[in-house]
Amino acid sequence: MTSEITLFVNPTAGRGRGARAAQPAASALRAAGFSVRTVLGEDAADALVRARAAVEAGTGALIAVGGDGMANLALRAVAGTLTPLGLVAVGTGNDFARALGLPVREPAAAGRMIADALKCERIRDIDLGQVGDRWFGTVLASGFDSRVNDRGNRMRRPAGRLKYDLAMLAELAAFRPLAYRIRLDDGEVREIEATLVAVGNGSSYGGGMRICPGADPTDGMFDITVVGDCSRTTLLRVFPRVYRGTHVDHPKVTVLRAARVEIAAEDVTGYADGEPLGPLPLTARCVRGGVRVVGP
């Protein structure tokens, strides 16, 4: 493996933590003998062009510095290639890093771990979700959770997680279960009333909410969590359990498994790794070994 690697940096991640994290991560990598090049980009599209150019030029690894959004952008550069992906997780959610057992908000420790893993060739293949030409490592969200994202993204204030907490309260006041049409693999279309449908390659989203607690990104299958037609009272009672993953024991929650899932519902946006994919209907497939990752 070449000793030249690329840091793919989001300077605004985590309200500026991305920019601050790049230096200790780069220092740790250089101290281990690696030559480090940094890619920023004027915007997401430009950054992606530059990251893809680094991959095509044969960089030894692409190291994303930021949150789940940056990791998601990096996947678009490395998925389906032999270039391994490393994560220096310093964003708000960092669920992809959690799924892989990587350090969170410890850029120097992450840099040292990546350097050691690259030297020892601790690189493994994991599955990815794919929707059209987009990839995701954690969860595709649709329903109540994606509407919270919609509302939070429209809000200018407050900043950070509090904005999405307020958005959740506002959506909860107005929410009604949705009419979904779901098809798993080559099965028949199911018509259900549900609060949300989450398609998990990884187990968590939203900064540690274990919506698909049994999801394994190495088994070639999605875990699909369906929260049924809950009342607001039931949803309030069940929601806190998502941080422990025990919500799946509630009678209104069903967990399905499939390698391919089609989801349709009216006026619902799909989000993957916290990034908008577009309106439903969407079809997601689990791509076994879709990306190589640098592991602990």
CSV table of N, CA and C in Angstrom, one decimal, residues 143-221:
chain,number,residue,atom,x,y,z
A,143,GLY,N,-40.6,8.6,7.1
A,143,GLY,CA,-41.8,8.7,7.9
A,143,GLY,C,-41.6,9.8,9.0
A,144,PHE,N,-42.0,9.6,10.2
A,144,PHE,CA,-41.9,10.6,11.2
A,144,PHE,C,-40.5,11.1,11.4
A,145,ASP,N,-39.5,10.2,11.4
A,145,ASP,CA,-38.1,10.7,11.6
A,145,ASP,C,-37.7,11.6,10.4
A,146,SER,N,-38.0,11.2,9.2
A,146,SER,CA,-37.6,12.0,8.1
A,146,SER,C,-38.3,13.4,8.0
A,147,ARG,N,-39.6,13.4,8.5
A,147,ARG,CA,-40.3,14.7,8.6
A,147,ARG,C,-39.7,15.6,9.7
A,148,VAL,N,-39.2,15.0,10.7
A,148,VAL,CA,-38.4,15.8,11.7
A,148,VAL,C,-37.2,16.4,11.0
A,149,ASN,N,-36.5,15.6,10.2
A,149,ASN,CA,-35.3,16.1,9.5
A,149,ASN,C,-35.8,17.3,8.6
A,150,ASP,N,-36.9,17.1,7.8
A,150,ASP,CA,-37.4,18.1,6.9
A,150,ASP,C,-37.6,19.4,7.7
A,151,ARG,N,-38.3,19.3,8.8
A,151,ARG,CA,-38.6,20.5,9.6
A,151,ARG,C,-37.3,21.2,10.2
A,152,GLY,N,-36.4,20.3,10.7
A,152,GLY,CA,-35.2,20.8,11.3
A,152,GLY,C,-34.3,21.5,10.3
A,153,ASN,N,-34.3,21.0,9.1
A,153,ASN,CA,-33.5,21.6,8.0
A,153,ASN,C,-34.1,23.0,7.6
A,154,ARG,N,-35.4,23.2,7.8
A,154,ARG,CA,-36.0,24.5,7.5
A,154,ARG,C,-35.8,25.5,8.6
A,155,MET,N,-35.4,25.1,9.8
A,155,MET,CA,-35.3,26.0,10.9
A,155,MET,C,-33.9,26.7,10.9
A,156,ARG,N,-33.9,28.0,11.1
A,156,ARG,CA,-32.6,28.7,11.1
A,156,ARG,C,-32.0,28.7,12.5
A,157,ARG,N,-32.9,28.6,13.6
A,157,ARG,CA,-32.4,28.6,15.0
A,157,ARG,C,-33.3,27.6,15.7
A,158,PRO,N,-32.8,27.1,16.8
A,158,PRO,CA,-31.4,27.2,17.4
A,158,PRO,C,-30.5,26.3,16.6
A,159,ALA,N,-29.2,26.3,17.0
A,159,ALA,CA,-28.2,25.4,16.3
A,159,ALA,C,-28.1,24.1,16.9
A,160,GLY,N,-27.5,23.1,16.2
A,160,GLY,CA,-27.2,21.8,16.8
A,160,GLY,C,-28.4,20.9,17.0
A,161,ARG,N,-28.2,20.0,18.0
A,161,ARG,CA,-29.2,19.0,18.3
A,161,ARG,C,-30.5,19.6,18.8
A,162,LEU,N,-30.4,20.7,19.5
A,162,LEU,CA,-31.7,21.3,20.1
A,162,LEU,C,-32.7,21.6,19.0
A,163,LYS,N,-32.2,22.0,17.8
A,163,LYS,CA,-33.1,22.4,16.7
A,163,LYS,C,-33.9,21.2,16.3
A,164,TYR,N,-33.3,20.0,16.3
A,164,TYR,CA,-34.0,18.8,15.9
A,164,TYR,C,-34.9,18.3,17.0
A,165,ASP,N,-34.6,18.5,18.3
A,165,ASP,CA,-35.5,18.2,19.4
A,165,ASP,C,-36.7,19.0,19.3
A,166,LEU,N,-36.6,20.3,19.0
A,166,LEU,CA,-37.8,21.2,18.8
A,166,LEU,C,-38.6,20.8,17.6
A,167,ALA,N,-37.9,20.4,16.5
A,167,ALA,CA,-38.6,19.9,15.3
A,167,ALA,C,-39.4,18.7,15.6
A,168,MET,N,-38.8,17.8,16.4
A,168,MET,CA,-39.5,16.6,16.8
A,168,MET,C,-40.8,16.9,17.5
A,169,LEU,N,-40.8,17.8,18.5
A,169,LEU,CA,-42.0,18.1,19.2
A,169,LEU,C,-43.0,18.7,18.3
A,170,ALA,N,-42.6,19.6,17.4
A,170,ALA,CA,-43.6,20.2,16.5
A,170,ALA,C,-44.2,19.2,15.6
A,171,GLU,N,-43.4,18.2,15.1
A,171,GLU,CA,-44.0,17.2,14.2
A,171,GLU,C,-44.9,16.2,15.0
A,172,LEU,N,-44.5,16.0,16.2
A,172,LEU,CA,-45.3,15.1,17.0
A,172,LEU,C,-46.7,15.6,17.2
A,173,ALA,N,-46.8,16.9,17.3
A,173,ALA,CA,-48.1,17.5,17.6
A,173,ALA,C,-49.1,17.3,16.4
A,174,ALA,N,-48.5,17.3,15.2
A,174,ALA,CA,-49.3,17.2,13.9
A,174,ALA,C,-49.3,15.9,13.3
A,175,PHE,N,-48.5,14.9,13.8
A,175,PHE,CA,-48.3,13.7,13.0
A,175,PHE,C,-49.5,12.7,13.0
A,176,ARG,N,-49.7,12.1,11.9
A,176,ARG,CA,-50.6,11.0,11.8
A,176,ARG,C,-49.9,9.8,11.0
A,177,PRO,N,-50.2,8.6,11.4
A,177,PRO,CA,-49.6,7.4,10.7
A,177,PRO,C,-49.8,7.5,9.2
A,178,LEU,N,-48.9,7.0,8.4
A,178,LEU,CA,-48.8,7.1,7.0
A,178,LEU,C,-49.2,5.7,6.3
A,179,ALA,N,-49.7,5.8,5.1
A,179,ALA,CA,-50.1,4.6,4.4
A,179,ALA,C,-48.8,4.3,3.5
A,180,TYR,N,-48.2,3.1,3.9
A,180,TYR,CA,-47.0,2.7,3.2
A,180,TYR,C,-47.3,1.5,2.3
A,181,ARG,N,-46.6,1.4,1.2
A,181,ARG,CA,-46.5,0.1,0.4
A,181,ARG,C,-45.1,-0.3,0.4
A,182,ILE,N,-44.9,-1.6,0.9
A,182,ILE,CA,-43.5,-2.1,1.0
A,182,ILE,C,-43.4,-3.4,0.3
A,183,ARG,N,-42.3,-3.6,-0.4
A,183,ARG,CA,-42.0,-4.9,-1.0
A,183,ARG,C,-40.6,-5.3,-0.6
A,184,LEU,N,-40.5,-6.6,-0.1
A,184,LEU,CA,-39.2,-7.1,0.3
A,184,LEU,C,-38.7,-8.1,-0.7
A,185,ASP,N,-37.5,-8.0,-1.2
A,185,ASP,CA,-36.9,-8.9,-2.2
A,185,ASP,C,-38.0,-9.1,-3.3
A,186,ASP,N,-38.3,-10.3,-3.6
A,186,ASP,CA,-39.3,-10.6,-4.7
A,186,ASP,C,-40.6,-10.9,-4.2
A,187,GLY,N,-40.9,-10.5,-2.9
A,187,GLY,CA,-42.2,-10.9,-2.3
A,187,GLY,C,-43.3,-9.9,-2.8
A,188,GLU,N,-44.5,-10.1,-2.3
A,188,GLU,CA,-45.7,-9.3,-2.6
A,188,GLU,C,-45.6,-8.0,-1.9
A,189,VAL,N,-46.3,-7.0,-2.5
A,189,VAL,CA,-46.4,-5.7,-2.0
A,189,VAL,C,-47.3,-5.8,-0.7
A,190,ARG,N,-46.8,-5.2,0.4
A,190,ARG,CA,-47.6,-5.1,1.6
A,190,ARG,C,-48.1,-3.7,1.8
A,191,GLU,N,-49.3,-3.5,2.1
A,191,GLU,CA,-49.9,-2.2,2.4
A,191,GLU,C,-50.1,-2.1,3.9
A,192,ILE,N,-49.5,-1.1,4.6
A,192,ILE,CA,-49.5,-1.0,6.0
A,192,ILE,C,-49.7,0.4,6.4
A,193,GLU,N,-50.2,0.7,7.6
A,193,GLU,CA,-50.2,2.0,8.3
A,193,GLU,C,-49.0,2.0,9.2
A,194,ALA,N,-48.2,3.0,9.1
A,194,ALA,CA,-47.0,3.0,10.0
A,194,ALA,C,-46.6,4.4,10.3
A,195,THR,N,-45.9,4.5,11.4
A,195,THR,CA,-45.3,5.8,11.8
A,195,THR,C,-44.0,6.1,11.1
A,196,LEU,N,-43.2,5.0,11.0
A,196,LEU,CA,-42.0,5.2,10.2
A,196,LEU,C,-41.5,3.8,9.8
A,197,VAL,N,-40.7,3.8,8.7
A,197,VAL,CA,-40.0,2.6,8.2
A,197,VAL,C,-38.5,3.0,8.1
A,198,ALA,N,-37.6,2.3,8.8
A,198,ALA,CA,-36.2,2.5,8.8
A,198,ALA,C,-35.5,1.3,8.3
A,199,VAL,N,-34.6,1.5,7.3
A,199,VAL,CA,-33.9,0.4,6.6
A,199,VAL,C,-32.5,0.5,7.1
A,200,GLY,N,-32.0,-0.5,7.9
A,200,GLY,CA,-30.7,-0.4,8.5
A,200,GLY,C,-29.7,-1.3,7.9
A,201,ASN,N,-28.6,-0.7,7.4
A,201,ASN,CA,-27.3,-1.4,7.2
A,201,ASN,C,-26.5,-1.4,8.5
A,202,GLY,N,-26.5,-0.2,9.1
A,202,GLY,CA,-26.0,-0.1,10.5
A,202,GLY,C,-27.1,0.1,11.5
A,203,SER,N,-26.8,0.1,12.7
A,203,SER,CA,-27.8,0.0,13.8
A,203,SER,C,-28.4,1.3,14.2
A,204,SER,N,-27.7,2.5,14.0
A,204,SER,CA,-28.2,3.7,14.7
A,204,SER,C,-28.2,4.9,13.7
A,205,TYR,N,-29.0,5.9,14.1
A,205,TYR,CA,-29.0,7.2,13.4
A,205,TYR,C,-29.2,8.3,14.5
A,206,GLY,N,-29.1,9.5,14.0
A,206,GLY,CA,-29.4,10.6,14.9
A,206,GLY,C,-28.6,10.7,16.2
A,207,GLY,N,-27.3,10.2,16.1
A,207,GLY,CA,-26.4,10.4,17.2
A,207,GLY,C,-26.6,9.3,18.3
A,208,GLY,N,-26.8,8.1,17.9
A,208,GLY,CA,-26.9,7.0,18.8
A,208,GLY,C,-28.3,6.4,19.1
A,209,MET,N,-29.3,6.8,18.3
A,209,MET,CA,-30.6,6.2,18.4
A,209,MET,C,-30.6,4.8,17.7
A,210,ARG,N,-30.7,3.7,18.4
A,210,ARG,CA,-30.5,2.4,17.8
A,210,ARG,C,-31.8,1.9,17.2
A,211,ILE,N,-32.2,2.5,16.1
A,211,ILE,CA,-33.5,2.2,15.5
A,211,ILE,C,-33.5,0.8,14.9
A,212,CYS,N,-32.3,0.3,14.5
A,212,CYS,CA,-32.2,-1.1,13.9
A,212,CYS,C,-31.1,-1.8,14.7
A,213,PRO,N,-31.4,-2.1,16.0
A,213,PRO,CA,-30.3,-2.6,16.9
A,213,PRO,C,-29.6,-3.8,16.4
A,214,GLY,N,-30.3,-4.7,15.7
A,214,GLY,CA,-29.7,-5.9,15.2
A,214,GLY,C,-29.0,-5.9,13.9
A,215,ALA,N,-28.9,-4.7,13.3
A,215,ALA,CA,-28.3,-4.6,11.9
A,215,ALA,C,-26.8,-4.9,12.0
A,216,ASP,N,-26.4,-5.7,11.0
A,216,ASP,CA,-25.0,-6.1,10.9
A,216,ASP,C,-24.5,-5.8,9.5
A,217,PRO,N,-23.6,-4.8,9.4
A,217,PRO,CA,-23.1,-4.4,8.1
A,217,PRO,C,-22.2,-5.4,7.4
A,218,THR,N,-22.2,-6.7,7.8
A,218,THR,CA,-21.4,-7.7,7.1
A,218,THR,C,-22.2,-8.9,6.7
A,219,ASP,N,-23.5,-8.9,6.9
A,219,ASP,CA,-24.3,-10.1,6.6
A,219,ASP,C,-25.1,-10.1,5.3
A,220,GLY,N,-24.9,-9.0,4.5
A,220,GLY,CA,-25.6,-9.0,3.2
A,220,GLY,C,-27.1,-8.7,3.3
A,221,MET,N,-27.6,-8.3,4.4
A,221,MET,CA,-29.0,-8.1,4.6
A,221,MET,C,-29.3,-6.8,5.4
